Amino acid sequence: MTNFRPSSPSSPNLTRRHLLRAGLATGLTAGLTAGLTAGITGVAQARPVDPDAATTDLLDPARAGRLRPQGDPDFHPVKFRLPQPTGRKALGTTAIHLIDKSRPDPSMPSGQRELMISLWYPAGMFGQAPLAKYMPPRTAVEVDDTWTGDYGLALPSGSFDFANTETHARVDVPMQRLRHPVVLFSPGYQYSRFVNTAQAEDLAGRGYVVVTMDHSHETPVEFPGGRFLPGASTEEPAEPADIRKAVETRTADAQFVLDQLERLAGGENIDADGKDLPGGLAEGLDLRKVGMFGFALGGYTAANTMLEDERVLAGLDLDGTLQDDRLKGPLGEVAEKGLDRPFLLFGSAETQRTDPGAEYYDKSWASFWAAQRGGKLNLTLASTKQRAFTDYQFIFSQLFHDIYGEDPIITSVMKALVGSAKPARSVLAQREYVAAFFDQTLRRRPSLLLRGDSAKFPEVRFTR
């Protein structure tokens, strides 16, 4: 990245171990600013990864030959290697700029609310189209700055080279000309829509169209031409009223996006700038089969959207509380009322709903479970923290190994950030259960995985 510049923690007078300890200490106290309120407002939680698993074929089959022995840190911009999608379909992606003329926003050039979304989809023939980069340039700088520098992970700014990391999807290629179920995705509080790309790609490879959303003024978003909005401040924890307002805004965003997808399926060009959209989009969207999932606050958003909009037939919450503050409440309306359609609560090891006297009890999950009228499942991914449900589970592992080599203290740092689950197993388990849930609820394909604990995935536990 062009902004790779030294910051004070990277002084050559500090050893690798000093830097890692500093990063660990910072991460556990004031440093991990991004997403501290990502769905568990007022509670700072990190989330999963075991660097021992970083050499597996799923994450990087060539990595074993590139690991460095212990030595001085090799500070450099690290490009990441996304897990290979498990589906058999080629992938395409396109970014679309939307303007909601029904919602005023004086801060926008249009005077109305503006959004950016990405579609990830099964592709047809694509010729020589380039692979999409993980993030656009300004967003990449913003997200990198969150994790680096004096208040980050004791790394020089520019260490996370998101702008030059490649995905598995090709830009603006035609969609496969078949009808595909549609799944919306909402990110965590202050999180970019891109940090769950590995999950979006996997679903697309299995025949879904995944629509990821940035929520302007809260999540960082980059518009065409380089116009950039940094999102909500990370300096102060969000108050419950802020979270409630964010959920309401996000819900309106999701409903607006569904409206626009209906226009797109009708043959209209919905891009605010008139961009030529990939061929096959109109024919490829099966809007009779719509699901939604989200990480942290995005999971709360998915449930609330289902409460407000019957077009969403099934939903999934990746470790997000369903109340405005996990400790103080109040409960969200959906936690009190439940839903009449299927919903899956997929929690980390730091969320549970069955024992009010034990650690990590979430009253909103208990309330939702009691009130839920549609199908319901509650899964726990053992040995994980919340960020296990994002790409950070493998990004952190790759970054620390590429820069610090094989220092054993990396294991402790990783455990503090994302947990001790092996990243390859965590990625695979999430992909299999998320896909099984949407296959069963949207495609009517029953799955044995959803009937109870599986010997294939002992780290996934059913909570009855």
Tab-separated table of C-alpha atoms in Angstrom:
chain	number	residue	atom	x	y	z
A	1	MET	CA	0.000	0.000	0.000
A	2	THR	CA	1.150	3.508	-0.666
A	3	ASN	CA	0.546	4.602	2.918
A	4	PHE	CA	3.019	2.152	4.467
A	5	ARG	CA	4.749	4.347	6.999
A	6	PRO	CA	6.527	3.583	10.284
A	7	SER	CA	4.750	4.307	13.532
A	8	SER	CA	6.201	4.445	16.995
A	9	PRO	CA	5.614	0.797	18.037
A	10	SER	CA	7.826	-0.374	15.164
A	11	SER	CA	11.040	1.107	16.524
A	12	PRO	CA	14.033	-1.108	15.618
A	13	ASN	CA	15.045	-1.019	19.284
A	14	LEU	CA	12.080	-3.233	20.156
A	15	THR	CA	12.293	-6.987	19.718
A	16	ARG	CA	9.612	-9.068	18.059
A	17	ARG	CA	8.520	-10.389	21.432
A	18	HIS	CA	8.226	-6.850	22.837
A	19	LEU	CA	6.052	-5.875	19.879
A	20	LEU	CA	3.829	-8.897	20.176
A	21	ARG	CA	3.404	-8.384	23.895
A	22	ALA	CA	2.613	-4.733	23.267
A	23	GLY	CA	0.051	-5.721	20.674
A	24	LEU	CA	-1.507	-8.248	23.010
A	25	ALA	CA	-1.662	-5.777	25.888
A	26	THR	CA	-3.046	-3.034	23.673
A	27	GLY	CA	-5.610	-5.343	22.147
A	28	LEU	CA	-6.919	-6.360	25.554
A	29	THR	CA	-7.208	-2.802	26.796
A	30	ALA	CA	-7.655	0.260	24.617
A	31	GLY	CA	-6.533	-0.821	21.204
A	32	LEU	CA	-9.121	-2.976	19.482
A	33	THR	CA	-11.335	-0.064	18.661
A	34	ALA	CA	-13.030	-1.438	15.574
A	35	GLY	CA	-16.113	-3.398	16.448
A	36	LEU	CA	-15.908	-3.224	20.227
A	37	THR	CA	-19.572	-2.360	20.029
A	38	ALA	CA	-20.179	-4.642	17.043
A	39	GLY	CA	-23.469	-5.983	18.249
A	40	ILE	CA	-22.559	-6.160	21.937
A	41	THR	CA	-22.600	-2.521	22.794
A	42	GLY	CA	-20.734	-1.566	25.901
A	43	VAL	CA	-18.823	-4.859	26.025
A	44	ALA	CA	-15.389	-5.124	24.443
A	45	GLN	CA	-15.102	-8.553	22.873
A	46	ALA	CA	-12.544	-9.968	20.512
A	47	ARG	CA	-13.145	-13.102	18.366
A	48	PRO	CA	-11.126	-16.821	16.796
A	49	VAL	CA	-7.855	-18.334	15.334
A	50	ASP	CA	-5.105	-20.817	15.902
A	51	PRO	CA	-2.003	-20.103	13.816
A	52	ASP	CA	-1.153	-23.817	13.853
A	53	ALA	CA	-3.941	-24.297	11.334
A	54	ALA	CA	-2.674	-21.657	8.936
A	55	THR	CA	-0.853	-24.206	6.805
A	56	THR	CA	-3.916	-26.202	5.879
A	57	ASP	CA	-5.006	-26.537	2.268
A	58	LEU	CA	-8.194	-24.580	2.870
A	59	LEU	CA	-6.371	-21.431	3.944
A	60	ASP	CA	-3.170	-21.618	1.928
A	61	PRO	CA	-1.711	-24.801	0.439
A	62	ALA	CA	1.601	-23.125	-0.431
A	63	ARG	CA	2.177	-21.499	2.906
A	64	ALA	CA	4.338	-24.206	4.480
A	65	GLY	CA	7.260	-23.371	2.213
A	66	ARG	CA	7.130	-19.659	2.957
A	67	LEU	CA	7.129	-19.548	6.761
A	68	ARG	CA	10.050	-17.634	8.197
A	69	PRO	CA	12.095	-18.830	11.169
A	70	GLN	CA	12.313	-16.666	14.260
A	71	GLY	CA	14.201	-13.425	13.767
A	72	ASP	CA	13.661	-9.702	13.554
A	73	PRO	CA	10.173	-8.619	12.434
A	74	ASP	CA	9.809	-8.254	8.690
A	75	PHE	CA	7.490	-5.250	8.520
A	76	HIS	CA	5.852	-5.010	5.102
A	77	PRO	CA	2.367	-4.691	3.621
A	78	VAL	CA	0.792	-8.155	3.793
A	79	LYS	CA	-1.540	-9.308	1.049
A	80	PHE	CA	-3.919	-11.975	2.309
A	81	ARG	CA	-4.966	-15.293	0.837
A	82	LEU	CA	-8.692	-15.902	1.066
A	83	PRO	CA	-9.913	-19.461	1.641
A	84	GLN	CA	-10.898	-21.175	-1.575
A	85	PRO	CA	-14.704	-21.331	-1.944
A	86	THR	CA	-16.054	-24.846	-1.560
A	87	GLY	CA	-18.690	-24.510	-4.283
A	88	ARG	CA	-18.054	-25.478	-7.870
A	89	LYS	CA	-19.248	-22.319	-9.611
A	90	ALA	CA	-17.081	-19.531	-10.986
A	91	LEU	CA	-17.697	-16.216	-9.201
A	92	GLY	CA	-18.505	-12.688	-10.233
A	93	THR	CA	-19.009	-9.496	-8.271
A	94	THR	CA	-20.219	-5.991	-8.944
A	95	ALA	CA	-20.566	-2.868	-6.801
A	96	ILE	CA	-23.709	-0.754	-7.120
A	97	HIS	CA	-24.347	2.812	-5.935
A	98	LEU	CA	-27.897	3.377	-4.685
A	99	ILE	CA	-29.796	6.546	-3.748
A	100	ASP	CA	-32.922	6.343	-1.591
A	101	LYS	CA	-35.025	9.335	-2.626
A	102	SER	CA	-37.463	8.751	0.230
A	103	ARG	CA	-34.875	9.491	2.950
A	104	PRO	CA	-33.280	12.954	3.128
A	105	ASP	CA	-29.565	13.204	3.959
A	106	PRO	CA	-28.211	16.766	3.683
A	107	SER	CA	-24.622	15.534	4.071
A	108	MET	CA	-24.774	13.681	0.747
A	109	PRO	CA	-24.253	15.404	-2.627
A	110	SER	CA	-27.691	14.193	-3.712
A	111	GLY	CA	-29.326	15.430	-0.502
A	112	GLN	CA	-30.689	11.901	-0.037
A	113	ARG	CA	-29.485	8.712	1.619
A	114	GLU	CA	-26.842	6.923	-0.441
A	115	LEU	CA	-25.598	3.351	-0.093
A	116	MET	CA	-23.029	1.050	-1.633
A	117	ILE	CA	-23.775	-2.633	-2.060
A	118	SER	CA	-21.886	-5.517	-3.639
A	119	LEU	CA	-23.415	-8.506	-5.396
A	120	TRP	CA	-21.473	-11.789	-5.267
A	121	TYR	CA	-22.900	-14.340	-7.676
A	122	PRO	CA	-22.349	-17.459	-9.795
A	123	ALA	CA	-20.713	-16.309	-13.014
A	124	GLY	CA	-21.099	-17.411	-16.596
A	125	MET	CA	-18.295	-17.081	-19.117
A	126	PHE	CA	-16.000	-14.222	-18.142
A	127	GLY	CA	-12.989	-14.176	-20.457
A	128	GLN	CA	-10.125	-12.064	-19.125
A	129	ALA	CA	-11.989	-10.023	-16.512
A	130	PRO	CA	-9.736	-9.142	-13.541
A	131	LEU	CA	-10.168	-10.555	-10.073
A	132	ALA	CA	-11.800	-8.136	-7.670
A	133	LYS	CA	-9.625	-6.586	-4.982
A	134	TYR	CA	-10.627	-7.201	-1.386
A	135	MET	CA	-11.376	-3.524	-0.662
A	136	PRO	CA	-11.337	-0.259	-2.619
A	137	PRO	CA	-8.259	1.903	-1.826
A	138	ARG	CA	-9.641	4.461	0.625
A	139	THR	CA	-11.655	1.897	2.557
A	140	ALA	CA	-8.521	-0.248	2.785
A	141	VAL	CA	-6.565	2.629	4.336
A	142	GLU	CA	-9.333	3.335	6.831
A	143	VAL	CA	-9.639	-0.273	7.980
A	144	ASP	CA	-5.851	-0.668	8.170
A	145	ASP	CA	-5.598	2.467	10.295
A	146	THR	CA	-8.057	0.956	12.762
A	147	TRP	CA	-5.701	-1.930	13.494
A	148	THR	CA	-2.282	-0.266	13.267
A	149	GLY	CA	-0.361	2.648	14.744
A	150	ASP	CA	-0.056	3.781	18.344
A	151	TYR	CA	-3.504	2.546	19.400
A	152	GLY	CA	-3.672	-0.623	17.338
A	153	LEU	CA	-1.703	-3.854	17.285
A	154	ALA	CA	1.836	-2.440	17.511
A	155	LEU	CA	2.220	-2.597	13.732
A	156	PRO	CA	3.242	0.070	11.212
A	157	SER	CA	0.406	1.682	9.296
A	158	GLY	CA	-0.063	-0.062	5.995
A	159	SER	CA	0.557	-3.562	7.337
A	160	PHE	CA	-2.861	-4.797	6.166
A	161	ASP	CA	-2.697	-4.596	2.377
A	162	PHE	CA	-6.395	-5.015	1.731
A	163	ALA	CA	-6.320	-2.917	-1.457
A	164	ASN	CA	-4.005	-5.352	-3.256
A	165	THR	CA	-5.426	-8.577	-1.842
A	166	GLU	CA	-7.341	-10.517	-4.488
A	167	THR	CA	-10.659	-12.271	-4.063
A	168	HIS	CA	-11.843	-15.261	-6.115
A	169	ALA	CA	-14.516	-13.253	-7.965
A	170	ARG	CA	-14.101	-11.459	-11.293
A	171	VAL	CA	-15.319	-7.907	-11.752
A	172	ASP	CA	-18.603	-7.212	-13.557
A	173	VAL	CA	-18.741	-10.524	-15.424
A	174	PRO	CA	-22.151	-11.840	-16.537
A	175	MET	CA	-24.190	-13.843	-14.057
A	176	GLN	CA	-24.911	-17.468	-14.774
A	177	ARG	CA	-28.278	-17.474	-16.512
A	178	LEU	CA	-30.177	-19.487	-13.958
A	179	ARG	CA	-32.414	-18.280	-11.136
A	180	HIS	CA	-30.596	-18.095	-7.820
A	181	PRO	CA	-31.847	-17.548	-4.250
A	182	VAL	CA	-30.853	-14.157	-2.824
A	183	VAL	CA	-29.244	-13.627	0.585
A	184	LEU	CA	-28.652	-10.176	2.105
A	185	PHE	CA	-25.714	-9.558	4.440
A	186	SER	CA	-25.307	-6.798	7.049
A	187	PRO	CA	-21.887	-6.292	8.726
A	188	GLY	CA	-21.022	-5.599	12.345
A	189	TYR	CA	-21.203	-2.144	13.890
A	190	GLN	CA	-18.525	0.045	12.250
A	191	TYR	CA	-17.401	-2.914	10.112
A	192	SER	CA	-16.989	-2.752	6.344
A	193	ARG	CA	-19.172	-4.980	4.195
A	194	PHE	CA	-15.974	-6.538	2.842
A	195	VAL	CA	-14.730	-8.240	6.034
A	196	ASN	CA	-17.067	-11.198	5.505
A	197	THR	CA	-16.065	-11.720	1.879
A	198	ALA	CA	-14.969	-15.332	2.435
A	199	GLN	CA	-18.492	-16.302	3.527
A	200	ALA	CA	-20.127	-14.310	0.721
A	201	GLU	CA	-17.910	-15.988	-1.874
A	202	ASP	CA	-18.646	-19.438	-0.537
A	203	LEU	CA	-22.410	-18.981	-0.725
A	204	ALA	CA	-22.077	-17.541	-4.231
A	205	GLY	CA	-20.049	-20.586	-5.241
A	206	ARG	CA	-22.950	-22.762	-4.070
A	207	GLY	CA	-25.441	-20.939	-6.271
A	208	TYR	CA	-26.633	-17.985	-4.186
A	209	VAL	CA	-26.598	-14.285	-4.965
A	210	VAL	CA	-25.198	-12.580	-1.872
A	211	VAL	CA	-25.870	-8.866	-1.470
A	212	THR	CA	-23.540	-7.207	1.045
A	213	MET	CA	-24.389	-3.734	2.332
A	214	ASP	CA	-22.465	-0.847	3.814
A	215	HIS	CA	-24.518	1.371	6.127
A	216	SER	CA	-23.455	4.940	5.396
A	217	HIS	CA	-22.335	7.153	8.318
A	218	GLU	CA	-21.791	4.068	10.456
A	219	THR	CA	-19.674	1.632	8.447
A	220	PRO	CA	-16.813	2.987	6.272
A	221	VAL	CA	-17.980	3.348	2.674
A	222	GLU	CA	-16.320	4.426	-0.565
A	223	PHE	CA	-18.442	5.719	-3.434
A	224	PRO	CA	-17.554	5.836	-7.147
A	225	GLY	CA	-14.896	8.403	-7.909
A	226	GLY	CA	-13.206	7.953	-4.529
A	227	ARG	CA	-15.700	9.886	-2.377
A	228	PHE	CA	-15.348	8.402	1.101
A	229	LEU	CA	-17.314	8.392	4.357
A	230	PRO	CA	-15.313	7.082	7.342
A	231	GLY	CA	-18.233	5.840	9.409
A	232	ALA	CA	-19.016	6.239	13.109
A	233	SER	CA	-16.274	7.317	15.475
A	234	THR	CA	-14.460	4.528	17.297
A	235	GLU	CA	-13.307	6.787	20.137
A	236	GLU	CA	-16.362	6.340	22.355
A	237	PRO	CA	-18.573	3.274	22.859
A	238	ALA	CA	-21.991	3.624	21.286
A	239	GLU	CA	-24.879	4.270	23.659
A	240	PRO	CA	-27.987	2.059	23.592
A	241	ALA	CA	-29.923	4.836	21.860
A	242	ASP	CA	-27.261	4.933	19.143
A	243	ILE	CA	-27.558	1.205	18.597
A	244	ARG	CA	-31.346	1.340	18.410
A	245	LYS	CA	-31.127	4.118	15.835
A	246	ALA	CA	-28.502	2.163	13.888
A	247	VAL	CA	-30.707	-0.951	13.774
A	248	GLU	CA	-33.671	1.086	12.559
A	249	THR	CA	-31.544	2.727	9.861
A	250	ARG	CA	-30.032	-0.587	8.815
A	251	THR	CA	-33.470	-2.190	8.625
A	252	ALA	CA	-34.659	0.617	6.359
A	253	ASP	CA	-31.509	0.111	4.271
A	254	ALA	CA	-32.239	-3.599	3.871
A	255	GLN	CA	-35.836	-2.973	2.857
A	256	PHE	CA	-34.721	-0.332	0.359
A	257	VAL	CA	-32.155	-2.729	-1.096
A	258	LEU	CA	-34.882	-5.350	-1.526
A	259	ASP	CA	-36.999	-2.764	-3.327
A	260	GLN	CA	-34.097	-2.017	-5.659
A	261	LEU	CA	-33.464	-5.692	-6.325
A	262	GLU	CA	-37.087	-6.004	-7.401
A	263	ARG	CA	-36.532	-3.148	-9.839
A	264	LEU	CA	-33.343	-4.820	-11.059
A	265	ALA	CA	-35.179	-8.106	-11.582
A	266	GLY	CA	-37.704	-6.136	-13.619
A	267	GLY	CA	-34.998	-5.046	-16.028
A	268	GLU	CA	-34.189	-1.574	-14.666
A	269	ASN	CA	-30.682	-0.223	-14.119
A	270	ILE	CA	-30.654	0.680	-10.445
A	271	ASP	CA	-27.125	2.151	-10.283
A	272	ALA	CA	-27.341	5.834	-9.364
A	273	ASP	CA	-24.549	6.713	-11.807
A	274	GLY	CA	-25.942	4.692	-14.678
A	275	LYS	CA	-23.099	2.176	-14.600
A	276	ASP	CA	-23.460	-0.698	-17.046
A	277	LEU	CA	-24.398	-3.659	-14.898
A	278	PRO	CA	-23.347	-7.242	-15.631
A	279	GLY	CA	-25.520	-9.267	-17.936
A	280	GLY	CA	-27.885	-11.814	-16.486
A	281	LEU	CA	-28.658	-10.023	-13.216
A	282	ALA	CA	-32.330	-9.482	-13.994
A	283	GLU	CA	-32.876	-13.106	-14.986
A	284	GLY	CA	-30.708	-14.498	-12.201
A	285	LEU	CA	-32.416	-13.090	-9.094
A	286	ASP	CA	-35.008	-15.391	-7.584
A	287	LEU	CA	-36.704	-12.976	-5.205
A	288	ARG	CA	-39.243	-15.589	-4.165
A	289	LYS	CA	-36.401	-17.070	-2.093
A	290	VAL	CA	-34.795	-14.360	0.030
A	291	GLY	CA	-32.782	-14.878	3.197
A	292	MET	CA	-30.642	-12.596	5.325
A	293	PHE	CA	-27.724	-12.986	7.688
A	294	GLY	CA	-25.414	-10.683	9.551
A	295	PHE	CA	-22.455	-10.507	11.871
A	296	ALA	CA	-22.851	-8.989	15.358
A	297	LEU	CA	-25.102	-5.922	14.940
A	298	GLY	CA	-25.770	-7.230	11.458
A	299	GLY	CA	-27.358	-10.301	13.036
A	300	TYR	CA	-29.648	-8.050	15.081
A	301	THR	CA	-30.411	-6.225	11.816
A	302	ALA	CA	-31.285	-9.468	10.041
A	303	ALA	CA	-33.761	-10.438	12.765
A	304	ASN	CA	-35.297	-6.965	12.891
A	305	THR	CA	-35.621	-6.839	9.109
A	306	MET	CA	-37.532	-10.116	9.196
A	307	LEU	CA	-39.819	-8.638	11.829
A	308	GLU	CA	-40.549	-5.675	9.554
A	309	ASP	CA	-40.522	-7.311	6.119
A	310	GLU	CA	-42.156	-10.617	5.191
A	311	ARG	CA	-40.133	-10.855	1.973
A	312	VAL	CA	-37.233	-12.270	4.017
A	313	LEU	CA	-38.085	-15.939	4.536
A	314	ALA	CA	-35.172	-17.071	6.728
A	315	GLY	CA	-32.496	-15.397	8.820
A	316	LEU	CA	-29.241	-16.098	10.593
A	317	ASP	CA	-27.429	-14.216	13.359
A	318	LEU	CA	-23.650	-14.621	13.669
A	319	ASP	CA	-23.049	-13.894	17.356
A	320	GLY	CA	-24.999	-10.667	17.614
A	321	THR	CA	-27.019	-9.697	20.666
A	322	LEU	CA	-30.670	-8.794	20.047
A	323	GLN	CA	-30.731	-5.899	22.484
A	324	ASP	CA	-29.380	-2.370	22.424
A	325	ASP	CA	-26.788	-3.043	25.108
A	326	ARG	CA	-25.821	-6.561	26.108
A	327	LEU	CA	-25.540	-5.659	29.805
A	328	LYS	CA	-28.136	-2.932	30.205
A	329	GLY	CA	-30.689	-3.633	27.474
A	330	PRO	CA	-33.342	-2.839	26.507
A	331	LEU	CA	-34.362	-5.898	24.582
A	332	GLY	CA	-35.026	-5.413	20.909
A	333	GLU	CA	-38.620	-5.800	19.770
A	334	VAL	CA	-37.698	-8.941	17.845
A	335	ALA	CA	-36.239	-10.499	20.999
A	336	GLU	CA	-39.565	-9.995	22.737
A	337	LYS	CA	-41.853	-11.024	19.880
A	338	GLY	CA	-39.866	-13.655	17.999
A	339	LEU	CA	-40.562	-14.463	14.348
A	340	ASP	CA	-42.901	-16.752	12.419
A	341	ARG	CA	-40.161	-17.854	9.961
A	342	PRO	CA	-36.969	-19.885	10.499
A	343	PHE	CA	-34.045	-18.265	12.287
A	344	LEU	CA	-30.633	-19.561	13.354
A	345	LEU	CA	-28.626	-18.198	16.291
A	346	PHE	CA	-24.972	-19.102	15.639
A	347	GLY	CA	-22.886	-18.070	18.633
A	348	SER	CA	-19.269	-17.961	19.679
A	349	ALA	CA	-18.081	-19.523	22.920
A	350	GLU	CA	-18.768	-16.133	24.507
A	351	THR	CA	-22.536	-16.170	23.987
A	352	GLN	CA	-25.045	-18.448	25.720
A	353	ARG	CA	-28.740	-18.249	26.564
A	354	THR	CA	-29.352	-21.186	28.922
A	355	ASP	CA	-27.757	-20.234	32.257
A	356	PRO	CA	-28.472	-16.740	33.650
A	357	GLY	CA	-25.939	-17.291	36.418
A	358	ALA	CA	-23.063	-18.203	34.125
A	359	GLU	CA	-20.667	-16.071	32.134
A	360	TYR	CA	-21.662	-14.725	28.706
A	361	TYR	CA	-25.391	-15.046	29.299
A	362	ASP	CA	-27.396	-13.101	26.722
A	363	LYS	CA	-30.897	-12.345	27.920
A	364	SER	CA	-32.010	-11.317	24.438
A	365	TRP	CA	-31.201	-14.717	22.970
A	366	ALA	CA	-33.109	-16.434	25.778
A	367	SER	CA	-36.100	-14.169	25.224
A	368	PHE	CA	-36.031	-14.657	21.457
A	369	TRP	CA	-35.805	-18.438	21.842
A	370	ALA	CA	-38.876	-18.492	24.086
A	371	ALA	CA	-40.857	-16.202	21.780
A	372	GLN	CA	-39.797	-17.699	18.439
A	373	ARG	CA	-42.714	-19.258	16.562
A	374	GLY	CA	-40.954	-20.287	13.364
A	375	GLY	CA	-38.227	-22.878	13.071
A	376	LYS	CA	-35.285	-22.221	15.360
A	377	LEU	CA	-31.743	-23.450	15.878
A	378	ASN	CA	-29.025	-22.392	18.293
A	379	LEU	CA	-25.461	-23.456	17.496
A	380	THR	CA	-22.225	-22.700	19.349
A	381	LEU	CA	-18.793	-22.724	17.713
A	382	ALA	CA	-16.447	-23.918	20.451
A	383	SER	CA	-13.230	-22.113	21.425
A	384	THR	CA	-14.132	-18.971	19.509
A	385	LYS	CA	-14.661	-15.298	20.096
A	386	GLN	CA	-16.902	-13.034	18.091
A	387	ARG	CA	-14.463	-12.130	15.332
A	388	ALA	CA	-14.298	-15.816	14.412
A	389	PHE	CA	-17.328	-14.992	12.310
A	390	THR	CA	-15.367	-12.585	10.086
A	391	ASP	CA	-12.364	-12.836	7.799
A	392	TYR	CA	-10.156	-11.650	10.652
A	393	GLN	CA	-9.875	-15.239	11.861
A	394	PHE	CA	-7.453	-15.994	9.028
A	395	ILE	CA	-6.260	-12.433	8.296
A	396	PHE	CA	-4.670	-12.007	11.731
A	397	SER	CA	-2.995	-15.392	11.558
A	398	GLN	CA	-1.488	-14.738	8.140
A	399	LEU	CA	-0.353	-11.244	9.064
A	400	PHE	CA	1.403	-12.171	12.316
A	401	HIS	CA	3.159	-15.143	10.765
A	402	ASP	CA	4.272	-13.181	7.720
A	403	ILE	CA	5.723	-10.372	9.870
A	404	TYR	CA	6.852	-12.096	13.073
A	405	GLY	CA	7.705	-15.578	11.827
A	406	GLU	CA	7.049	-18.473	14.180
A	407	ASP	CA	7.339	-16.890	17.618
A	408	PRO	CA	5.208	-19.008	20.007
A	409	ILE	CA	3.710	-15.899	21.569
A	410	ILE	CA	1.619	-15.485	18.413
A	411	THR	CA	-0.651	-18.199	19.780
A	412	SER	CA	-1.456	-16.043	22.820
A	413	VAL	CA	-2.053	-12.964	20.703
A	414	MET	CA	-4.338	-14.878	18.382
A	415	LYS	CA	-6.274	-16.365	21.273
A	416	ALA	CA	-6.851	-12.888	22.711
A	417	LEU	CA	-8.051	-11.548	19.375
A	418	VAL	CA	-10.112	-14.328	17.895
A	419	GLY	CA	-9.999	-17.399	20.114
A	420	SER	CA	-8.194	-20.719	19.872
A	421	ALA	CA	-10.284	-22.534	17.251
A	422	LYS	CA	-8.286	-23.628	14.231
A	423	PRO	CA	-9.087	-21.132	11.470
A	424	ALA	CA	-9.430	-23.727	8.722
A	425	ARG	CA	-11.917	-25.708	10.802
A	426	SER	CA	-13.761	-22.571	11.853
A	427	VAL	CA	-14.106	-21.386	8.253
A	428	LEU	CA	-15.267	-24.787	7.057
A	429	ALA	CA	-17.772	-25.307	9.878
A	430	GLN	CA	-19.332	-21.903	9.385
A	431	ARG	CA	-19.586	-22.376	5.653
A	432	GLU	CA	-21.202	-25.791	5.947
A	433	TYR	CA	-23.797	-24.839	8.558
A	434	VAL	CA	-24.700	-21.481	7.001
A	435	ALA	CA	-25.142	-23.117	3.596
A	436	ALA	CA	-27.091	-26.041	5.088
A	437	PHE	CA	-29.470	-23.632	6.806
A	438	PHE	CA	-30.214	-21.617	3.674
A	439	ASP	CA	-30.383	-24.769	1.536
A	440	GLN	CA	-33.024	-26.169	3.864
A	441	THR	CA	-35.078	-23.007	4.329
A	442	LEU	CA	-34.847	-21.428	0.860
A	443	ARG	CA	-34.252	-24.419	-1.421
A	444	ARG	CA	-36.169	-27.064	0.562
A	445	ARG	CA	-33.138	-29.331	0.714
A	446	PRO	CA	-33.140	-31.035	4.146
A	447	SER	CA	-29.729	-31.357	5.769
A	448	LEU	CA	-28.533	-33.986	8.218
A	449	LEU	CA	-26.172	-31.374	9.686
A	450	LEU	CA	-29.115	-29.493	11.137
A	451	ARG	CA	-30.576	-32.469	13.007
A	452	GLY	CA	-28.067	-32.626	15.833
A	453	ASP	CA	-24.427	-32.835	16.828
A	454	SER	CA	-22.216	-34.194	14.056
A	455	ALA	CA	-19.047	-36.278	14.333
A	456	LYS	CA	-17.822	-34.393	11.281
A	457	PHE	CA	-17.953	-31.090	13.172
A	458	PRO	CA	-17.479	-31.788	16.893
A	459	GLU	CA	-16.661	-28.097	17.452
A	460	VAL	CA	-20.261	-27.155	16.574
A	461	ARG	CA	-22.656	-27.792	19.438
A	462	PHE	CA	-26.424	-27.710	19.412
A	463	THR	CA	-28.108	-25.893	22.276
A	464	ARG	CA	-31.653	-27.082	22.863
